[in-house]
Short mmCIF file of C-alpha atoms in Angstrom, two decimals:
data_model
loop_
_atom_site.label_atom_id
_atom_site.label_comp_id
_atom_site.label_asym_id
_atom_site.label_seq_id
_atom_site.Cartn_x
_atom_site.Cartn_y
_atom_site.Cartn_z
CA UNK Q 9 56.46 33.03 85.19
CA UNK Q 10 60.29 32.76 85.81
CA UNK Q 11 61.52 34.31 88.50
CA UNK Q 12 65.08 35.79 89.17
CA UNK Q 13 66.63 35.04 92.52
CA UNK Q 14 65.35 38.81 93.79
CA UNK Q 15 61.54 37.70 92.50
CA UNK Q 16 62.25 34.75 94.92
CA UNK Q 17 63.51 36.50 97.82
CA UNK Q 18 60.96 39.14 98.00
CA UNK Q 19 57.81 37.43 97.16
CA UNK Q 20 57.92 33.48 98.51
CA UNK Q 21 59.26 32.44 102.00
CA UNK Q 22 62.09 29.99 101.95
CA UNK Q 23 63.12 26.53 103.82
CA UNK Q 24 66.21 26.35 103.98
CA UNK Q 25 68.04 28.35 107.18
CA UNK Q 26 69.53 31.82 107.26
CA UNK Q 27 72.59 32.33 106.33
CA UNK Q 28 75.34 33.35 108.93
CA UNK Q 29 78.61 34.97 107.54
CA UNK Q 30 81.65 34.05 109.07
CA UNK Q 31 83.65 36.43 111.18
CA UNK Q 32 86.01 37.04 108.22
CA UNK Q 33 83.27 37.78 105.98
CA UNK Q 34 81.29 40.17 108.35
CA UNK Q 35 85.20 42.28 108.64
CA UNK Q 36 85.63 41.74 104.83
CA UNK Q 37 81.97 43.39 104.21
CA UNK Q 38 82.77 46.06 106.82
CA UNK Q 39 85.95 46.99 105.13
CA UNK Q 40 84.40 47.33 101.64
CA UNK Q 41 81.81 49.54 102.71
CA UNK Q 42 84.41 51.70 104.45
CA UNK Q 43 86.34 52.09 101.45
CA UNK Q 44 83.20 53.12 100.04
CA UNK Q 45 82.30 56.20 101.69
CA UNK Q 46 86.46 56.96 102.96
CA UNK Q 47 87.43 56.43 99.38
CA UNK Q 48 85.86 56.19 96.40
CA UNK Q 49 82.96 58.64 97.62
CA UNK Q 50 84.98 61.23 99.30
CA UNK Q 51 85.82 64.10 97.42
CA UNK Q 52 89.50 63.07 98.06
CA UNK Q 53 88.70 60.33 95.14
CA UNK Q 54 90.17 62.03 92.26
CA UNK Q 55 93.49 62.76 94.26
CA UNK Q 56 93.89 59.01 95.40
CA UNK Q 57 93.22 57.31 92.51
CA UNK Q 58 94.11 60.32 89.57
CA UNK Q 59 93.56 58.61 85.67
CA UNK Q 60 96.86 57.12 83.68
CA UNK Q 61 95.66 58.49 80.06
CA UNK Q 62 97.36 55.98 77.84
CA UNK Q 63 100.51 58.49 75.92
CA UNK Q 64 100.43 58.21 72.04
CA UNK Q 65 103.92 59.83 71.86
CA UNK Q 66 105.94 57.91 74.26
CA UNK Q 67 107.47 54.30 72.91
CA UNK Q 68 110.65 55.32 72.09
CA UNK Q 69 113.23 52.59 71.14
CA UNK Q 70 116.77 52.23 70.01
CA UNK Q 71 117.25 50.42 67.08
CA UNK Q 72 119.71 49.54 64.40
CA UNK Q 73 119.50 50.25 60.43
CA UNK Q 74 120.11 46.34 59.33
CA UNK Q 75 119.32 47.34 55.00
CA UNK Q 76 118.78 50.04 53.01
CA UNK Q 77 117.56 49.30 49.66
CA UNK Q 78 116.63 50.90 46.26
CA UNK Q 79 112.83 50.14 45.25
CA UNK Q 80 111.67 52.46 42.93
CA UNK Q 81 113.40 55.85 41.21
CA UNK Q 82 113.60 58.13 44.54
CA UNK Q 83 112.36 55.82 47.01
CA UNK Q 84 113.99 53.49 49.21
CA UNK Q 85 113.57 51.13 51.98
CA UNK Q 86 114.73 50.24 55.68
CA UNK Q 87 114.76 48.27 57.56
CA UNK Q 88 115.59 48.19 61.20
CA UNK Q 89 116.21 45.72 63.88
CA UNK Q 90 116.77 45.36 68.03
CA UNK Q 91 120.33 45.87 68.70
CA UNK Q 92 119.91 42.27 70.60
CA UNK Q 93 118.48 40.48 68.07
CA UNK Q 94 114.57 40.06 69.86
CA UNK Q 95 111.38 40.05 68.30
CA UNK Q 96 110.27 43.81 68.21
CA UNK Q 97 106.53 44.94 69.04
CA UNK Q 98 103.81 43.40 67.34
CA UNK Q 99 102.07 45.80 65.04
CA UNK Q 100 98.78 45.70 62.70
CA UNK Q 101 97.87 46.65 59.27
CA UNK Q 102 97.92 50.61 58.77
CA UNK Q 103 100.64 51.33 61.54
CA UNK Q 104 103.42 53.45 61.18
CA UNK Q 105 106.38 54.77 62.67
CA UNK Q 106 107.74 58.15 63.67
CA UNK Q 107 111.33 57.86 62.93
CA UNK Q 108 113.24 60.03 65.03
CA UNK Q 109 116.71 60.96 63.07
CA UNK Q 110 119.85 61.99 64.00
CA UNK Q 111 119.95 65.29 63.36
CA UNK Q 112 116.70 65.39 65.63
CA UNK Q 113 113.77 65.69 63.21
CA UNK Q 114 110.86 63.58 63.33
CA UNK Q 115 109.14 61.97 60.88
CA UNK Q 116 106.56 59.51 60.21
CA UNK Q 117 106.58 56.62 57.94
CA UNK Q 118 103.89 53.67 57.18
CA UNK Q 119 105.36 50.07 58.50
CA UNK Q 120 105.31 48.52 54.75
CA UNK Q 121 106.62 44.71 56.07
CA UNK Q 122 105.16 41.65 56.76
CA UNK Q 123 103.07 41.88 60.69
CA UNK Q 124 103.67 38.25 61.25
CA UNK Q 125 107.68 38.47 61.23
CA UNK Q 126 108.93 41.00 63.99
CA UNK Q 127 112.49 40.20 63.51
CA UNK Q 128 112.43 43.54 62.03
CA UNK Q 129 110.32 47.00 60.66
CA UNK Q 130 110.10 48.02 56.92
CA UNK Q 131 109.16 51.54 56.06
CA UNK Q 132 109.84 53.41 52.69
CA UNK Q 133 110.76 57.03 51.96
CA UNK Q 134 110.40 58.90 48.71
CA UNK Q 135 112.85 61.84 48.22
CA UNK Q 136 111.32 64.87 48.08
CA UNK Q 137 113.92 67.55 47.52
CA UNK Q 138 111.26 70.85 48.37
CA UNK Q 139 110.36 69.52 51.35
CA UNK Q 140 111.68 70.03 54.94
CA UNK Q 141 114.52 67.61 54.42
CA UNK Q 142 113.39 64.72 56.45
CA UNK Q 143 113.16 62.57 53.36
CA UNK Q 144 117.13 63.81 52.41
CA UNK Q 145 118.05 62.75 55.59
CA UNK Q 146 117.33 59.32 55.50
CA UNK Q 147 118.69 59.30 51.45
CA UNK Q 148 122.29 60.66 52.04
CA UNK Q 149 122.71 59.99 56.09
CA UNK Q 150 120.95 56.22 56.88
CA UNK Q 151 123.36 53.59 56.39
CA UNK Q 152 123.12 49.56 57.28
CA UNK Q 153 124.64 49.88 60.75
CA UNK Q 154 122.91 53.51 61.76
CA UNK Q 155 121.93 53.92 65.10
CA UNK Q 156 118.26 55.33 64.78
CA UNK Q 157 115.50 56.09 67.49
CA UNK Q 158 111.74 55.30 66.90
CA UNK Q 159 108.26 55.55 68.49
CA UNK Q 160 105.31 53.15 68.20
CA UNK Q 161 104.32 52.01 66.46
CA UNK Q 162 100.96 53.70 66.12
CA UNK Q 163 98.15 53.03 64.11
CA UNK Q 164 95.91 55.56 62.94
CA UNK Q 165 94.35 53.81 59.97
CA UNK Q 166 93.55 49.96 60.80
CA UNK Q 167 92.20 47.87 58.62
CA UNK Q 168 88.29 47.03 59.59
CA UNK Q 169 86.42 43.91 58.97
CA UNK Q 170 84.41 43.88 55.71
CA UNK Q 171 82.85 41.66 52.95
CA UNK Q 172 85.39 42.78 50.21
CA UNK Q 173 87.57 45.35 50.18
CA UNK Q 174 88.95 48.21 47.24
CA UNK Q 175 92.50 49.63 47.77
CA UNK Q 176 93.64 52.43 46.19
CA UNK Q 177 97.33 53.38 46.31
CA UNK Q 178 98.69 56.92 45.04
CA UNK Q 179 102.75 56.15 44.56
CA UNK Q 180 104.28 55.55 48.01
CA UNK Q 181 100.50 55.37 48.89
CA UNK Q 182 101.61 52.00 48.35
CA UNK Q 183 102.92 51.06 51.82
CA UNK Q 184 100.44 51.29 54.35
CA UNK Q 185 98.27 49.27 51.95
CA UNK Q 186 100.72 46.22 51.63
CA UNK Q 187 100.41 44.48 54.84
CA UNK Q 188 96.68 44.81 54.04
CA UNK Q 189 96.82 43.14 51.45
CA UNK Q 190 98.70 40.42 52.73
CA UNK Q 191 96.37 39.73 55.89
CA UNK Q 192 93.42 39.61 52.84
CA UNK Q 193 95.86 37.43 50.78
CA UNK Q 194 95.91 35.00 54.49
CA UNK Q 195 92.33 34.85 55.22
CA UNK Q 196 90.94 34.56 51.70
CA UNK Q 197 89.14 37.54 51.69
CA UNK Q 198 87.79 39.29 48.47
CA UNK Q 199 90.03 42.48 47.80
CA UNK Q 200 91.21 44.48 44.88
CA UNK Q 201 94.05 46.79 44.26
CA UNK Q 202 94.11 50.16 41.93
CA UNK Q 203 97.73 51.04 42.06
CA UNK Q 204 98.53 54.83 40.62
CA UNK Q 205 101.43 56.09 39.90
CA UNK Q 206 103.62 58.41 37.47
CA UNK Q 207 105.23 55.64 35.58
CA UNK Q 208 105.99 52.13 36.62
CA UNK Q 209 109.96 53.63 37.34
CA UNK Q 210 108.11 55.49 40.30
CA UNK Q 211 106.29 52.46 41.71
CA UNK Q 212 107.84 50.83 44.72
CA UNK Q 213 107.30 47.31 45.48
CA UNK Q 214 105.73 46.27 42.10
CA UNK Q 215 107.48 42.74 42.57
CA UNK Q 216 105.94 42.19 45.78
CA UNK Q 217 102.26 42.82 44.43
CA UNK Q 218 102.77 39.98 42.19
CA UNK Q 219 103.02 37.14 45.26
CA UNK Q 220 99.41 38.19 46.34
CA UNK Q 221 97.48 35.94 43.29
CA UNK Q 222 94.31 35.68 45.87
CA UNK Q 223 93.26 39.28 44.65
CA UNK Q 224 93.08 41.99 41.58
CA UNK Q 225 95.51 43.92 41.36
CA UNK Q 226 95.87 46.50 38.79
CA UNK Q 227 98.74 48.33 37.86
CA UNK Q 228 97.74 52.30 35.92
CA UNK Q 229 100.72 54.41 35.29
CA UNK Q 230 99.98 57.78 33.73
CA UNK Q 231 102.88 57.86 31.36
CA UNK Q 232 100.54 54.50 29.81
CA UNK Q 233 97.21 55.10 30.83
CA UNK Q 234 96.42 59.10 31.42
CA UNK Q 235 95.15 60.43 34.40
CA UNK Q 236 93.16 58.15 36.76
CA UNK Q 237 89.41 58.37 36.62
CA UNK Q 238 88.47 58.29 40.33
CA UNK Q 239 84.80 58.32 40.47
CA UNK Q 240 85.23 55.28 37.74
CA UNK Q 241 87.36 53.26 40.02
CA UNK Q 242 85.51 54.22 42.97
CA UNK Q 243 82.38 53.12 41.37
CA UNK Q 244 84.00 49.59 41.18
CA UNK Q 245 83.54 48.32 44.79
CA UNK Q 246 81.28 45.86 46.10
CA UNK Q 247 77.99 47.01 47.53
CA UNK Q 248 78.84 47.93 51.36
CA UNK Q 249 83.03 47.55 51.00
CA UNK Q 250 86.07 49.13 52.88
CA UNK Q 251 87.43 51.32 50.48
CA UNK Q 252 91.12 51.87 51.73
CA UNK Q 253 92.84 54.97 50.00
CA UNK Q 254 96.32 56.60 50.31
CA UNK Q 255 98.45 59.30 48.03
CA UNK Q 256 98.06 62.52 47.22
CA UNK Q 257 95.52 64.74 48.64
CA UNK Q 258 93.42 65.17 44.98
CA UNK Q 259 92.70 61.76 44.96
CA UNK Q 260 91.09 61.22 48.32
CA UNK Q 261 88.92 64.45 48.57
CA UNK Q 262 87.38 63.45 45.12
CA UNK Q 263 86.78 60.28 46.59
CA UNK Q 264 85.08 61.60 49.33
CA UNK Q 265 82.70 63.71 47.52
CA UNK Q 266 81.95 60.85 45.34
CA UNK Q 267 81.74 57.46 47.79
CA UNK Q 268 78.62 58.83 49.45
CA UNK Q 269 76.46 59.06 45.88
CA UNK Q 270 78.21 55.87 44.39
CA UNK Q 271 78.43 53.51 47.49
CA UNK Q 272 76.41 54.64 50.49
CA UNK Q 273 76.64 51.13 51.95
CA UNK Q 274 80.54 51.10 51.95
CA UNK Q 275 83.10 53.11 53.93
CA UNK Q 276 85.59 54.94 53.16
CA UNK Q 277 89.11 54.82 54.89
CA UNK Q 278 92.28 57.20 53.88
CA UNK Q 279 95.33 58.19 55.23
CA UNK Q 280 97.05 61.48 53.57
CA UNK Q 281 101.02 62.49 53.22
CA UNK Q 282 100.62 66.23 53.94
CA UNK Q 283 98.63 68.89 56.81
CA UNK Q 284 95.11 69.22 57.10
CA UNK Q 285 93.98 72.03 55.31
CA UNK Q 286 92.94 74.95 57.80
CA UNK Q 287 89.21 75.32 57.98
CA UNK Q 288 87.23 78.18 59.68
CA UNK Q 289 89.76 79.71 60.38
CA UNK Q 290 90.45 83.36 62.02
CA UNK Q 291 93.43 85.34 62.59
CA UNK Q 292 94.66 85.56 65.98
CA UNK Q 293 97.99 86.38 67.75
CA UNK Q 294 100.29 83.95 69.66
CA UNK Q 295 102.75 85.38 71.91
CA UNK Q 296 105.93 83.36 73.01
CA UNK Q 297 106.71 83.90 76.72
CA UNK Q 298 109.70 83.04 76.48
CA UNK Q 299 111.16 84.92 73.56
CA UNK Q 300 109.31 88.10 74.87
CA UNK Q 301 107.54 88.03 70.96
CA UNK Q 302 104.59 88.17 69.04
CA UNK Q 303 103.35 86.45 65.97
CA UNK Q 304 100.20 86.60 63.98
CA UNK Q 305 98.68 83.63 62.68
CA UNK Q 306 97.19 83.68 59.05
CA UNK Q 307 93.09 82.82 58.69
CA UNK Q 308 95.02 80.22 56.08
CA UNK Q 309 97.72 79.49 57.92
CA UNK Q 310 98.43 77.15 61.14
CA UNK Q 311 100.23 78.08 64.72
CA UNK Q 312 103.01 76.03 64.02
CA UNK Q 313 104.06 77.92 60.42
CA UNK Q 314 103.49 80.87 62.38
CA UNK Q 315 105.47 80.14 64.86
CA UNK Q 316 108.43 78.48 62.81
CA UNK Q 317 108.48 81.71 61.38
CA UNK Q 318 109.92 82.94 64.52
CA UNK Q 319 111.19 79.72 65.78
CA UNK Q 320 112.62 77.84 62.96
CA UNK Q 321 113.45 74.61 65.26
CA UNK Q 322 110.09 73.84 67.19
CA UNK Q 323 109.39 70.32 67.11
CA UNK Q 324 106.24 68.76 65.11
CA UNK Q 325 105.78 65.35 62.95
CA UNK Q 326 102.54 64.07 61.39
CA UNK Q 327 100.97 67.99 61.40
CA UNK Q 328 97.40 66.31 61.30
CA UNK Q 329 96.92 66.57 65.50
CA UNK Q 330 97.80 62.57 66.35
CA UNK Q 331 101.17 62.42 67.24
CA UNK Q 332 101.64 64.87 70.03
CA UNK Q 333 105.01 66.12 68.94
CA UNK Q 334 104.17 69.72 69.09
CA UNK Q 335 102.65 69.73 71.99
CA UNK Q 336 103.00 73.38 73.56
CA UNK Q 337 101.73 74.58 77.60
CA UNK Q 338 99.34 77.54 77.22
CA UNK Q 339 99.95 80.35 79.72
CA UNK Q 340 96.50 82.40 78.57
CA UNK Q 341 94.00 82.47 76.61
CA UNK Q 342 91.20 80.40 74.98
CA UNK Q 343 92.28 77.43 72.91
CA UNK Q 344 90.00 75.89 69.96
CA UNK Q 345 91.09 72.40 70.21
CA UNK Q 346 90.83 70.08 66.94
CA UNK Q 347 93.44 67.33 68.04
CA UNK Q 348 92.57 63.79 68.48
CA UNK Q 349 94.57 63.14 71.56
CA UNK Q 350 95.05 65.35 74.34
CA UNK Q 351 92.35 64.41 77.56
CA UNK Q 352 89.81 66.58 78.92
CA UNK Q 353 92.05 67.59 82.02
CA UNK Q 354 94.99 68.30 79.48
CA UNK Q 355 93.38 70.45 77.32
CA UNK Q 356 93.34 72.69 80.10
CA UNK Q 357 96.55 73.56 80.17
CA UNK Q 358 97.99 72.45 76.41
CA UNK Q 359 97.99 72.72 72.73
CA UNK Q 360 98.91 70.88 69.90
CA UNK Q 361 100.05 73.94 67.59
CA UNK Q 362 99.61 71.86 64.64
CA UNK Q 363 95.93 72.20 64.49
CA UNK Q 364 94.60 73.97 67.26
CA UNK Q 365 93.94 77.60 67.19
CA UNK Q 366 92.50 80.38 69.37
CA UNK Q 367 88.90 80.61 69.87
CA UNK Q 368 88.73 84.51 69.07
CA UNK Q 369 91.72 86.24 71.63
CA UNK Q 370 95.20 86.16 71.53
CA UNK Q 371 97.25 83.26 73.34
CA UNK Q 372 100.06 83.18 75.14
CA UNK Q 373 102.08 79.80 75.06
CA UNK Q 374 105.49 78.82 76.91
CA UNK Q 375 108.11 79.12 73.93
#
């Protein structure tokens, strides 16, 4: 039988001398063990040495506009740059940005350029003239030479090792999926591409899809083709792929009913434009300490419409509980957390309004 060096110890006598520790090593041990039971087994331990949660919304930076261009009817593209020329933070596939502009709203936008050159940051924004006017911001007000502030980057859809992979891209879908598709194009990995879109006027980056000859890549505008048949293109993975999807909300939840019957061996990966949509939810009341007000919240509806109801300026960004933006203090009541940030000890005292709701009562928050 082998023996460890405990088996040894306690069942054979040895030859060779004991051991004597030095007078360094017998104050060493002594000191250890006294941290033991002072320290790190007092109940004083939490206060001494109190966690560091790593903070998904801080990161901000001051950088420069260095091009805006024109890629596709409504869409264009930025890039920005370190006011002192360095290399900016290195970033991975399926990272994005919150872009912080100057009138003080925050966005977020997918990092569309090329990981292994961090001279600079590419996103792209469609314009979207119903929307909050974040994207008509950056269309009339970003210039080359615009100061702008940004966080992250962050990545809350990373590209996973696999066998082969199936992207799907849904219009500006289109940019989280590019630098995927380059780091498959490096290593030689089998990938294909199902790009959707209204027509090809609406497509952004349909040059750039052409320098990537290591994959598929298939272009479907509805204007040529009809509408896209999902569970058909879905259907045309690999046994056990990554099946990377981004666009409009129709087109992923179809997938996901689908991938489980078609491809139980793959996985499914998507990243969506626009709020989660509220489920099981109740109607409950927030009150806003500081406004002396109350507002009701909708069994449809989220705290943060509520409240912007009352408070048309509150802050928020990705609405889909990652970012942290609208991150309220809770005075009272009983919070229903469904964020994917905030720790155990904050969650005592915080909400992310976005998602989050009331577990029955009404809440009172400081606003």
């Amino acid at each position: 039988m082998t023996m460890t060096t405990s088996d040894r110890s306690a069942g054979s006598d040895s030859d060779t001398p004991d051991f004597e520790p030095s007078r360094v090593l017998r104050l060493a041990a002594r000191a250890t063990v006294a941290y033991r039971h002072v320290f790190a087994a007092s109940r004083a331990a939490p206060w001494l040495s109190r966690p560091k949660p790593v903070r998904n919304w801080g990161f901000d930076r001051d950088l420069i506009v260095a091009e805006v261009r024109t890629e596709a009817s409504d869409v264009v593209s930025l890039k920005v740059v370190s006011p002192d020329g360095r290399d900016l933070p290195s970033w991975i596939p399926g990272a994005h940005l919150d872009l912080i502009l100057p009138s003080g709203k925050q966005r977020q936008y997918s990092l569309c350029g090329d990981p292994d050159d961090l001279s600079y940051y590419r996103i792209a924004v469609r314009r979207i003239d119903t929307g909050l006017g974040g994207s008509i911001e950056v269309h009339d007000s970003l210039r080359a030479g615009t100061p702008i502030t940004v966080r992250g980057p962050r990545n809350a859809f990373p590209l996973v090792a696999a066998d082969s992979y199936l992207f799907v891209a849904g219009g500006i879908g289109i940019t989280p999926i590019l630098p995927m598709l380059k780091r498959c194009h490096d290593r030689e990995l089998p990938w294909r591409l199902v790009y959707l879109g209204r027509s090809r006027a609406t497509m952004p980056f349909l040059d750039e899809l052409a320098r990537y000859s290591r994959g598929q890549v298939e272009i479907r505008p509805d204007d040529e083709l009809g509408p896209p048949d999902i569970t058909g293109i879905v259907a045309t993975a690999s046994p056990g792929a990554a099946v990377y999807m981004c666009g409009p909300t129709p087109l992923m939840t179809t997938a996901r009913r689908v991938m489980r019957e078609i491809d139980p061996t793959g996985s499914l990966h998507t990243e969506r434009f626009s709020p989660l949509p509220v489920v099981d939810g109740r109607e409950f009341e927030i009150h806003l300490a500081r406004r002396g007000t109350t507002v009701s919240v909708g069994p449809d509806e989220t705290a943060l419409a509520a409240i912007r109801r009352e408070v048309p300026g509150v802050a928020y960004s990705c609405q889909q509980g990652f970012c942290g933006t609208c991150r309220v203090r809770v005075l009272a009541g009983e919070v229903d957390h469904r964020d994917r940030i905030l720790t155990h000890d904050e969650k005592e005292d915080s909400m992310l309004i976005c998602l989050s709701r009331s577990t029955g009562g009404s809440l009172v928050v400081d606003l």
